[in-house]
Amino acid sequence: MTLSLQEANGAFHSKTQELISRANMNGPYLGLVIPNLFEMNPLLQSPSFKPSDLIIDFQGRRFRFGTIGNKQVILVMTGLGMINAGVTTQLLLSLFEVEGVVHYGIAGNANPSLHIGDVTIPQYWAHIALWSWQRNGDGPEDPLPLEENGDYTREIGYIKFANYATNITNCPSNDNLLNNVWYQPEEVFFRDGVPEEREHAFWVPVDTPYFQLAKKLEGMVLEGCVNSTTCLTEKPKVTRVHRGTSASIYLDNAAYRAFIFGKFNVSPVDMESAAVALICLQQRTPFIIFRALSDLAGGGSADSNEAATFTSLAANNSVAVVLEFIKNLPTKQISIA
């Protein structure tokens, strides 16, 4: 059953409300939040996913219901970038009874010790594109505008653009007009907190029991070939890692890849995961994120981006790991915090 919502002044259509109520009577669900169709289609086509007859279309998002193993699930595609991922995750958690969130997809790789095809499971996520851009002439010892009010901070660190100049003949001080960018934490407003009273978060941890359970997946055998003639040189693996980062920026630059690995010790870099993490943090909802490495984020050959070749393999590997994770979840439903 598919329903397209006709809204007036933001009100629920009565039929939509009826379907949402019907769905929630059968909850809670595990929410699967997926960036794009090419990452969702392998799951839809998997015999492990048993779709129900319930589909709810709401505000441009399609919520698909079904089961994986003994878990009732809702699948929803976000679209590209942080805003789409955040909006979609908030809709999921606001509309439905959700016990936990699983986010998965492909990512670039900033970690030289990992390889294309590997599926990473970071313990922490951060959004690294909220910046305070420092005016030319100021330096690390100078306060940022509004820093004294608690709006901005120098605690996380910065990138100095002059360090990446290739021609400094006319710049003897090794400086340039772009100066420094300081990384900032997000403002968060908890669902059970005081309205309009902000807190700050940069590194957001995934759910500890989920992360511990994911250790069981580290011996999985993954796909290593796109076809009979195109295979990876390294056998792909599942690995828990320390950190991942997100920004609404497609990263294909070796210098910035090296910088964020050295600065933050990150492995996967993508465009959505931190948004999912931040919404789950604010809503007190357990979550975990799986990202399969499809390219080297600019660290590979100068002739081509590996994503064009290995996207489908990485997407399939991420789905395989997610399915195994869900099958290992306890049968007993987890109450919402």
mmCIF file of C-alpha atoms in Angstrom:
data_model
loop_
_atom_site.group_PDB
_atom_site.id
_atom_site.type_symbol
_atom_site.label_atom_id
_atom_site.label_comp_id
_atom_site.label_asym_id
_atom_site.label_seq_id
_atom_site.Cartn_x
_atom_site.Cartn_y
_atom_site.Cartn_z
ATOM 1 C CA MET A 1 0.000 0.000 0.000
ATOM 2 C CA THR A 2 1.509 3.304 -1.109
ATOM 3 C CA LEU A 3 0.247 6.708 -0.051
ATOM 4 C CA SER A 4 1.365 10.104 -1.320
ATOM 5 C CA LEU A 5 0.768 12.884 1.185
ATOM 6 C CA GLN A 6 -1.324 15.923 0.247
ATOM 7 C CA GLU A 7 -0.669 18.542 2.886
ATOM 8 C CA ALA A 8 -2.276 21.864 3.774
ATOM 9 C CA ASN A 9 -0.471 24.197 6.153
ATOM 10 C CA GLY A 10 1.728 21.321 7.294
ATOM 11 C CA ALA A 11 -1.168 19.264 8.674
ATOM 12 C CA PHE A 12 -1.209 15.488 8.382
ATOM 13 C CA HIS A 13 -3.586 13.999 5.862
ATOM 14 C CA SER A 14 -5.976 11.833 7.888
ATOM 15 C CA LYS A 15 -5.067 8.745 5.867
ATOM 16 C CA THR A 16 -1.373 9.356 6.490
ATOM 17 C CA GLN A 17 -1.976 9.654 10.223
ATOM 18 C CA GLU A 18 -3.944 6.433 10.131
ATOM 19 C CA LEU A 19 -1.099 4.585 8.412
ATOM 20 C CA ILE A 20 1.486 5.985 10.802
ATOM 21 C CA SER A 21 -0.636 4.929 13.776
ATOM 22 C CA ARG A 22 -1.082 1.488 12.253
ATOM 23 C CA ALA A 23 2.660 1.159 11.753
ATOM 24 C CA ASN A 24 3.463 2.251 15.294
ATOM 25 C CA MET A 25 1.059 -0.297 16.749
ATOM 26 C CA ASN A 26 3.387 -2.946 15.334
ATOM 27 C CA GLY A 27 6.605 -1.252 16.473
ATOM 28 C CA PRO A 28 9.199 -0.597 17.612
ATOM 29 C CA TYR A 29 11.359 -0.786 14.492
ATOM 30 C CA LEU A 30 14.996 -0.701 13.576
ATOM 31 C CA GLY A 31 15.455 2.280 11.258
ATOM 32 C CA LEU A 32 17.764 1.814 8.258
ATOM 33 C CA VAL A 33 18.885 5.181 6.927
ATOM 34 C CA ILE A 34 20.490 4.957 3.475
ATOM 35 C CA PRO A 35 22.018 7.772 1.398
ATOM 36 C CA ASN A 36 21.212 6.742 -2.201
ATOM 37 C CA LEU A 37 19.312 4.250 -4.327
ATOM 38 C CA PHE A 38 22.452 2.429 -5.488
ATOM 39 C CA GLU A 39 23.162 1.712 -1.810
ATOM 40 C CA MET A 40 19.568 0.770 -0.999
ATOM 41 C CA ASN A 41 18.813 -1.423 -4.029
ATOM 42 C CA PRO A 42 21.115 -4.313 -2.997
ATOM 43 C CA LEU A 43 19.188 -4.482 0.282
ATOM 44 C CA LEU A 44 15.788 -4.327 -1.419
ATOM 45 C CA GLN A 45 16.905 -7.153 -3.718
ATOM 46 C CA SER A 46 18.302 -9.307 -0.922
ATOM 47 C CA PRO A 47 16.265 -12.392 0.054
ATOM 48 C CA SER A 48 17.015 -11.443 3.673
ATOM 49 C CA PHE A 49 14.705 -8.433 3.398
ATOM 50 C CA LYS A 50 11.025 -9.374 3.512
ATOM 51 C CA PRO A 51 8.956 -6.333 2.514
ATOM 52 C CA SER A 52 5.497 -5.781 3.963
ATOM 53 C CA ASP A 53 2.597 -4.211 2.069
ATOM 54 C CA LEU A 54 3.037 -0.939 3.954
ATOM 55 C CA ILE A 55 4.812 2.024 2.363
ATOM 56 C CA ILE A 56 4.335 5.568 3.600
ATOM 57 C CA ASP A 57 5.373 8.555 1.461
ATOM 58 C CA PHE A 58 5.830 11.714 3.502
ATOM 59 C CA GLN A 59 7.450 15.041 2.628
ATOM 60 C CA GLY A 60 9.484 13.622 -0.237
ATOM 61 C CA ARG A 61 10.643 10.561 1.680
ATOM 62 C CA ARG A 62 9.455 6.985 1.233
ATOM 63 C CA PHE A 63 9.344 4.800 4.344
ATOM 64 C CA ARG A 64 9.396 1.111 3.428
ATOM 65 C CA PHE A 65 8.434 -1.483 6.039
ATOM 66 C CA GLY A 66 9.507 -5.091 6.327
ATOM 67 C CA THR A 67 11.589 -7.554 8.291
ATOM 68 C CA ILE A 68 15.191 -8.728 8.322
ATOM 69 C CA GLY A 69 15.570 -11.885 10.368
ATOM 70 C CA ASN A 70 13.549 -11.346 13.524
ATOM 71 C CA LYS A 71 13.696 -7.552 13.317
ATOM 72 C CA GLN A 72 11.003 -5.259 12.031
ATOM 73 C CA VAL A 73 12.658 -2.556 9.969
ATOM 74 C CA ILE A 74 11.915 0.730 8.232
ATOM 75 C CA LEU A 75 14.035 1.650 5.222
ATOM 76 C CA VAL A 76 14.351 5.272 4.123
ATOM 77 C CA MET A 77 16.612 6.968 1.580
ATOM 78 C CA THR A 78 18.002 10.368 2.527
ATOM 79 C CA GLY A 79 19.546 11.798 -0.615
ATOM 80 C CA LEU A 80 22.960 13.423 -0.819
ATOM 81 C CA GLY A 81 24.512 15.556 1.902
ATOM 82 C CA MET A 82 24.198 16.578 5.527
ATOM 83 C CA ILE A 83 20.911 18.476 5.299
ATOM 84 C CA ASN A 84 19.060 15.658 3.555
ATOM 85 C CA ALA A 85 20.443 13.101 6.003
ATOM 86 C CA GLY A 86 19.532 15.178 9.047
ATOM 87 C CA VAL A 87 16.007 15.986 7.859
ATOM 88 C CA THR A 88 15.297 12.369 6.944
ATOM 89 C CA THR A 89 16.605 10.976 10.226
ATOM 90 C CA GLN A 90 14.566 13.501 12.214
ATOM 91 C CA LEU A 91 11.403 12.577 10.275
ATOM 92 C CA LEU A 92 12.038 8.882 10.911
ATOM 93 C CA LEU A 93 12.443 9.391 14.650
ATOM 94 C CA SER A 94 9.578 11.879 14.964
ATOM 95 C CA LEU A 95 7.008 9.832 13.057
ATOM 96 C CA PHE A 96 7.732 6.266 14.091
ATOM 97 C CA GLU A 97 8.526 4.107 17.109
ATOM 98 C CA VAL A 98 12.214 3.408 16.479
ATOM 99 C CA GLU A 99 14.407 1.409 18.846
ATOM 100 C CA GLY A 100 17.661 2.106 17.028
ATOM 101 C CA VAL A 101 19.164 3.390 13.788
ATOM 102 C CA VAL A 102 21.537 1.690 11.367
ATOM 103 C CA HIS A 103 23.121 3.921 8.746
ATOM 104 C CA TYR A 104 25.238 2.493 5.956
ATOM 105 C CA GLY A 105 26.716 3.302 2.564
ATOM 106 C CA ILE A 106 29.999 3.934 0.774
ATOM 107 C CA ALA A 107 32.769 6.363 1.712
ATOM 108 C CA GLY A 108 36.173 7.675 0.787
ATOM 109 C CA ASN A 109 39.182 6.349 2.671
ATOM 110 C CA ALA A 110 41.572 8.666 4.520
ATOM 111 C CA ASN A 111 43.452 5.900 6.350
ATOM 112 C CA PRO A 112 46.548 4.610 4.503
ATOM 113 C CA SER A 113 46.370 1.281 6.346
ATOM 114 C CA LEU A 114 42.916 0.464 4.931
ATOM 115 C CA HIS A 115 41.898 -0.473 1.398
ATOM 116 C CA ILE A 116 39.066 -0.155 -1.075
ATOM 117 C CA GLY A 117 36.335 -2.697 -0.339
ATOM 118 C CA ASP A 118 36.917 -2.686 3.420
ATOM 119 C CA VAL A 119 33.848 -2.034 5.556
ATOM 120 C CA THR A 120 34.593 0.331 8.420
ATOM 121 C CA ILE A 121 32.649 0.715 11.661
ATOM 122 C CA PRO A 122 33.780 3.926 13.404
ATOM 123 C CA GLN A 123 33.274 4.451 17.123
ATOM 124 C CA TYR A 124 32.993 8.242 16.750
ATOM 125 C CA TRP A 125 31.700 10.628 14.085
ATOM 126 C CA ALA A 126 32.146 14.359 13.572
ATOM 127 C CA HIS A 127 30.952 17.007 11.132
ATOM 128 C CA ILE A 128 34.074 18.875 10.009
ATOM 129 C CA ALA A 129 32.593 21.604 7.820
ATOM 130 C CA LEU A 130 31.305 23.938 10.528
ATOM 131 C CA TRP A 131 34.050 26.568 10.516
ATOM 132 C CA SER A 132 35.120 29.907 11.887
ATOM 133 C CA TRP A 133 37.180 31.466 9.102
ATOM 134 C CA GLN A 134 39.788 33.738 10.652
ATOM 135 C CA ARG A 135 40.493 37.135 9.139
ATOM 136 C CA ASN A 136 43.811 37.753 7.444
ATOM 137 C CA GLY A 137 46.390 39.059 9.902
ATOM 138 C CA ASP A 138 45.049 37.196 12.949
ATOM 139 C CA GLY A 139 46.763 34.055 14.190
ATOM 140 C CA PRO A 140 46.333 31.153 16.610
ATOM 141 C CA GLU A 141 46.786 33.416 19.648
ATOM 142 C CA ASP A 142 44.023 35.814 18.584
ATOM 143 C CA PRO A 143 40.469 35.178 19.801
ATOM 144 C CA LEU A 144 37.776 34.419 17.246
ATOM 145 C CA PRO A 145 34.758 36.699 16.861
ATOM 146 C CA LEU A 146 32.091 35.825 19.482
ATOM 147 C CA GLU A 147 34.451 33.339 21.129
ATOM 148 C CA GLU A 148 33.966 35.016 24.491
ATOM 149 C CA ASN A 149 30.209 34.362 24.205
ATOM 150 C CA GLY A 150 30.782 30.632 23.757
ATOM 151 C CA ASP A 151 29.671 30.700 20.116
ATOM 152 C CA TYR A 152 33.055 29.672 18.692
ATOM 153 C CA THR A 153 36.144 27.931 20.018
ATOM 154 C CA ARG A 154 39.824 27.294 19.240
ATOM 155 C CA GLU A 155 39.868 24.038 21.204
ATOM 156 C CA ILE A 156 39.463 21.631 18.267
ATOM 157 C CA GLY A 157 42.115 23.103 16.007
ATOM 158 C CA TYR A 158 42.556 24.640 12.591
ATOM 159 C CA ILE A 159 44.002 24.281 9.127
ATOM 160 C CA LYS A 160 46.457 26.896 7.876
ATOM 161 C CA PHE A 161 46.035 27.342 4.140
ATOM 162 C CA ALA A 162 49.506 28.816 3.700
ATOM 163 C CA ASN A 163 50.963 25.419 4.582
ATOM 164 C CA TYR A 164 49.626 24.153 1.265
ATOM 165 C CA ALA A 165 50.976 26.903 -1.006
ATOM 166 C CA THR A 166 52.913 25.668 -4.019
ATOM 167 C CA ASN A 167 54.481 29.005 -4.989
ATOM 168 C CA ILE A 168 55.713 31.208 -2.155
ATOM 169 C CA THR A 169 58.159 33.384 -4.115
ATOM 170 C CA ASN A 170 56.160 36.527 -3.349
ATOM 171 C CA CYS A 171 55.071 35.366 0.096
ATOM 172 C CA PRO A 172 58.209 35.276 2.275
ATOM 173 C CA SER A 173 56.224 34.933 5.499
ATOM 174 C CA ASN A 174 54.645 31.730 4.217
ATOM 175 C CA ASP A 175 51.202 33.248 4.592
ATOM 176 C CA ASN A 176 48.258 34.040 2.332
ATOM 177 C CA LEU A 177 44.931 35.839 2.340
ATOM 178 C CA LEU A 178 42.900 32.724 3.151
ATOM 179 C CA ASN A 179 44.638 32.473 6.558
ATOM 180 C CA ASN A 180 43.143 29.845 8.929
ATOM 181 C CA VAL A 181 39.924 27.895 9.299
ATOM 182 C CA TRP A 182 38.987 26.721 12.823
ATOM 183 C CA TYR A 183 36.862 23.596 13.244
ATOM 184 C CA GLN A 184 33.736 24.055 15.366
ATOM 185 C CA PRO A 185 31.446 21.728 17.330
ATOM 186 C CA GLU A 186 27.745 21.556 16.551
ATOM 187 C CA GLU A 187 25.092 23.092 18.764
ATOM 188 C CA VAL A 188 22.782 20.324 19.975
ATOM 189 C CA PHE A 189 19.396 20.543 21.648
ATOM 190 C CA PHE A 190 18.391 17.344 23.431
ATOM 191 C CA ARG A 191 14.818 16.154 23.189
ATOM 192 C CA ASP A 192 14.614 15.929 26.993
ATOM 193 C CA GLY A 193 16.618 19.099 27.628
ATOM 194 C CA VAL A 194 15.534 22.657 28.297
ATOM 195 C CA PRO A 195 14.161 24.170 25.048
ATOM 196 C CA GLU A 196 16.535 26.653 23.404
ATOM 197 C CA GLU A 197 19.319 25.721 25.836
ATOM 198 C CA ARG A 198 22.220 24.552 23.704
ATOM 199 C CA GLU A 199 25.016 22.126 24.336
ATOM 200 C CA HIS A 200 27.957 21.392 22.036
ATOM 201 C CA ALA A 201 29.198 18.193 20.432
ATOM 202 C CA PHE A 202 32.031 17.441 18.030
ATOM 203 C CA TRP A 203 32.836 13.717 18.341
ATOM 204 C CA VAL A 204 29.597 11.750 18.639
ATOM 205 C CA PRO A 205 29.934 8.146 19.869
ATOM 206 C CA VAL A 206 27.902 5.316 18.392
ATOM 207 C CA ASP A 207 25.922 3.073 20.724
ATOM 208 C CA THR A 208 28.306 1.041 22.900
ATOM 209 C CA PRO A 209 26.374 -2.278 22.811
ATOM 210 C CA TYR A 210 26.006 -1.972 19.030
ATOM 211 C CA PHE A 211 29.725 -1.276 18.654
ATOM 212 C CA GLN A 212 30.627 -4.244 20.851
ATOM 213 C CA LEU A 213 28.292 -6.503 18.877
ATOM 214 C CA ALA A 214 29.914 -5.361 15.636
ATOM 215 C CA LYS A 215 33.179 -6.982 16.690
ATOM 216 C CA LYS A 216 31.601 -10.320 15.743
ATOM 217 C CA LEU A 217 31.560 -9.190 12.124
ATOM 218 C CA GLU A 218 35.302 -8.707 11.758
ATOM 219 C CA GLY A 219 35.892 -12.151 10.285
ATOM 220 C CA MET A 220 33.321 -11.868 7.500
ATOM 221 C CA VAL A 221 34.282 -12.782 3.951
ATOM 222 C CA LEU A 222 33.504 -9.922 1.559
ATOM 223 C CA GLU A 223 33.342 -9.510 -2.210
ATOM 224 C CA GLY A 224 36.693 -8.751 -3.797
ATOM 225 C CA CYS A 225 35.799 -8.627 -7.490
ATOM 226 C CA VAL A 226 33.530 -6.413 -9.557
ATOM 227 C CA ASN A 227 33.577 -9.000 -12.345
ATOM 228 C CA SER A 228 35.818 -11.739 -13.703
ATOM 229 C CA THR A 229 38.469 -9.261 -14.833
ATOM 230 C CA THR A 230 38.333 -6.493 -12.208
ATOM 231 C CA CYS A 231 39.363 -7.454 -8.692
ATOM 232 C CA LEU A 232 40.875 -5.757 -5.670
ATOM 233 C CA THR A 233 44.558 -6.284 -4.956
ATOM 234 C CA GLU A 234 43.872 -6.638 -1.210
ATOM 235 C CA LYS A 235 41.319 -8.949 0.361
ATOM 236 C CA PRO A 236 38.605 -6.699 1.829
ATOM 237 C CA LYS A 237 37.775 -6.935 5.511
ATOM 238 C CA VAL A 238 35.377 -5.650 8.148
ATOM 239 C CA THR A 239 37.084 -3.501 10.751
ATOM 240 C CA ARG A 240 36.075 -1.344 13.664
ATOM 241 C CA VAL A 241 37.946 1.961 13.560
ATOM 242 C CA HIS A 242 38.324 4.965 15.811
ATOM 243 C CA ARG A 243 36.769 7.834 13.865
ATOM 244 C CA GLY A 244 34.911 8.917 10.743
ATOM 245 C CA THR A 245 34.067 12.389 9.478
ATOM 246 C CA SER A 246 31.409 13.943 7.277
ATOM 247 C CA ALA A 247 30.853 17.149 5.344
ATOM 248 C CA SER A 248 28.683 18.159 2.398
ATOM 249 C CA ILE A 249 31.842 18.061 0.299
ATOM 250 C CA TYR A 250 32.981 15.298 -2.035
ATOM 251 C CA LEU A 251 36.582 14.806 -0.976
ATOM 252 C CA ASP A 252 38.989 13.968 -3.806
ATOM 253 C CA ASN A 253 42.112 15.798 -2.669
ATOM 254 C CA ALA A 254 45.272 14.091 -1.423
ATOM 255 C CA ALA A 255 46.521 17.016 0.676
ATOM 256 C CA TYR A 256 43.301 17.447 2.639
ATOM 257 C CA ARG A 257 42.967 13.672 2.988
ATOM 258 C CA ALA A 258 46.417 13.562 4.602
ATOM 259 C CA PHE A 259 45.632 16.546 6.802
ATOM 260 C CA ILE A 260 42.422 15.169 8.316
ATOM 261 C CA PHE A 261 43.992 11.754 8.866
ATOM 262 C CA GLY A 262 46.926 13.350 10.675
ATOM 263 C CA LYS A 263 44.773 15.812 12.592
ATOM 264 C CA PHE A 264 41.792 13.628 13.511
ATOM 265 C CA ASN A 265 42.873 9.998 12.903
ATOM 266 C CA VAL A 266 39.877 9.355 10.677
ATOM 267 C CA SER A 267 39.226 6.438 8.339
ATOM 268 C CA PRO A 268 35.983 6.850 6.333
ATOM 269 C CA VAL A 269 35.042 10.286 5.005
ATOM 270 C CA ASP A 270 31.544 10.812 3.657
ATOM 271 C CA MET A 271 28.709 13.311 3.260
ATOM 272 C CA GLU A 272 25.921 12.099 5.586
ATOM 273 C CA SER A 273 26.944 9.993 8.597
ATOM 274 C CA ALA A 274 27.650 12.793 11.068
ATOM 275 C CA ALA A 275 24.203 14.252 10.428
ATOM 276 C CA VAL A 276 22.594 10.922 11.299
ATOM 277 C CA ALA A 277 24.806 10.703 14.388
ATOM 278 C CA LEU A 278 23.932 14.218 15.582
ATOM 279 C CA ILE A 279 20.173 13.688 15.194
ATOM 280 C CA CYS A 280 20.352 10.352 17.022
ATOM 281 C CA LEU A 281 22.395 12.023 19.769
ATOM 282 C CA GLN A 282 19.791 14.744 20.247
ATOM 283 C CA GLN A 283 16.938 12.227 20.174
ATOM 284 C CA ARG A 284 18.714 9.823 22.578
ATOM 285 C CA THR A 285 18.405 7.012 20.025
ATOM 286 C CA PRO A 286 21.009 4.214 19.769
ATOM 287 C CA PHE A 287 22.774 4.124 16.406
ATOM 288 C CA ILE A 288 25.641 2.574 14.509
ATOM 289 C CA ILE A 289 27.174 3.371 11.115
ATOM 290 C CA PHE A 290 28.794 1.129 8.516
ATOM 291 C CA ARG A 291 30.750 2.634 5.630
ATOM 292 C CA ALA A 292 32.408 0.600 2.873
ATOM 293 C CA LEU A 293 35.432 2.227 1.250
ATOM 294 C CA SER A 294 34.914 2.866 -2.454
ATOM 295 C CA ASP A 295 37.825 5.214 -3.176
ATOM 296 C CA LEU A 296 40.922 6.832 -1.656
ATOM 297 C CA ALA A 297 39.517 10.384 -1.304
ATOM 298 C CA GLY A 298 42.159 11.733 -3.660
ATOM 299 C CA GLY A 299 45.008 9.577 -2.406
ATOM 300 C CA GLY A 300 45.109 7.239 -5.378
ATOM 301 C CA SER A 301 46.045 7.609 -9.033
ATOM 302 C CA ALA A 302 46.010 11.090 -10.523
ATOM 303 C CA ASP A 303 44.383 9.681 -13.650
ATOM 304 C CA SER A 304 41.039 8.546 -12.246
ATOM 305 C CA ASN A 305 38.880 8.221 -9.163
ATOM 306 C CA GLU A 306 38.495 4.622 -7.988
ATOM 307 C CA ALA A 307 34.820 5.195 -7.071
ATOM 308 C CA ALA A 308 33.838 4.871 -10.724
ATOM 309 C CA THR A 309 35.064 1.269 -10.635
ATOM 310 C CA PHE A 310 34.354 0.055 -7.123
ATOM 311 C CA THR A 311 31.144 1.792 -6.035
ATOM 312 C CA SER A 312 28.945 -1.238 -6.657
ATOM 313 C CA LEU A 313 31.354 -3.588 -4.887
ATOM 314 C CA ALA A 314 31.548 -1.291 -1.859
ATOM 315 C CA ALA A 315 27.762 -0.898 -1.738
ATOM 316 C CA ASN A 316 27.282 -4.674 -1.847
ATOM 317 C CA ASN A 317 29.841 -5.182 0.910
ATOM 318 C CA SER A 318 28.174 -2.608 3.144
ATOM 319 C CA VAL A 319 24.796 -4.306 2.704
ATOM 320 C CA ALA A 320 26.244 -7.748 3.467
ATOM 321 C CA VAL A 321 27.734 -6.487 6.738
ATOM 322 C CA VAL A 322 24.551 -4.657 7.760
ATOM 323 C CA LEU A 323 22.443 -7.762 7.178
ATOM 324 C CA GLU A 324 24.786 -9.840 9.303
ATOM 325 C CA PHE A 325 24.757 -7.210 12.050
ATOM 326 C CA ILE A 326 20.948 -7.166 12.171
ATOM 327 C CA LYS A 327 20.790 -10.948 12.295
ATOM 328 C CA ASN A 328 23.064 -10.831 15.361
ATOM 329 C CA LEU A 329 20.910 -8.347 17.267
ATOM 330 C CA PRO A 330 19.086 -9.709 20.330
ATOM 331 C CA THR A 331 15.566 -10.972 19.669
ATOM 332 C CA LYS A 332 14.154 -8.898 22.495
ATOM 333 C CA GLN A 333 13.258 -5.381 21.368
ATOM 334 C CA ILE A 334 15.206 -2.559 23.004
ATOM 335 C CA SER A 335 13.193 0.164 24.695
ATOM 336 C CA ILE A 336 13.687 3.718 23.486
ATOM 337 C CA ALA A 337 15.798 5.762 25.910
#
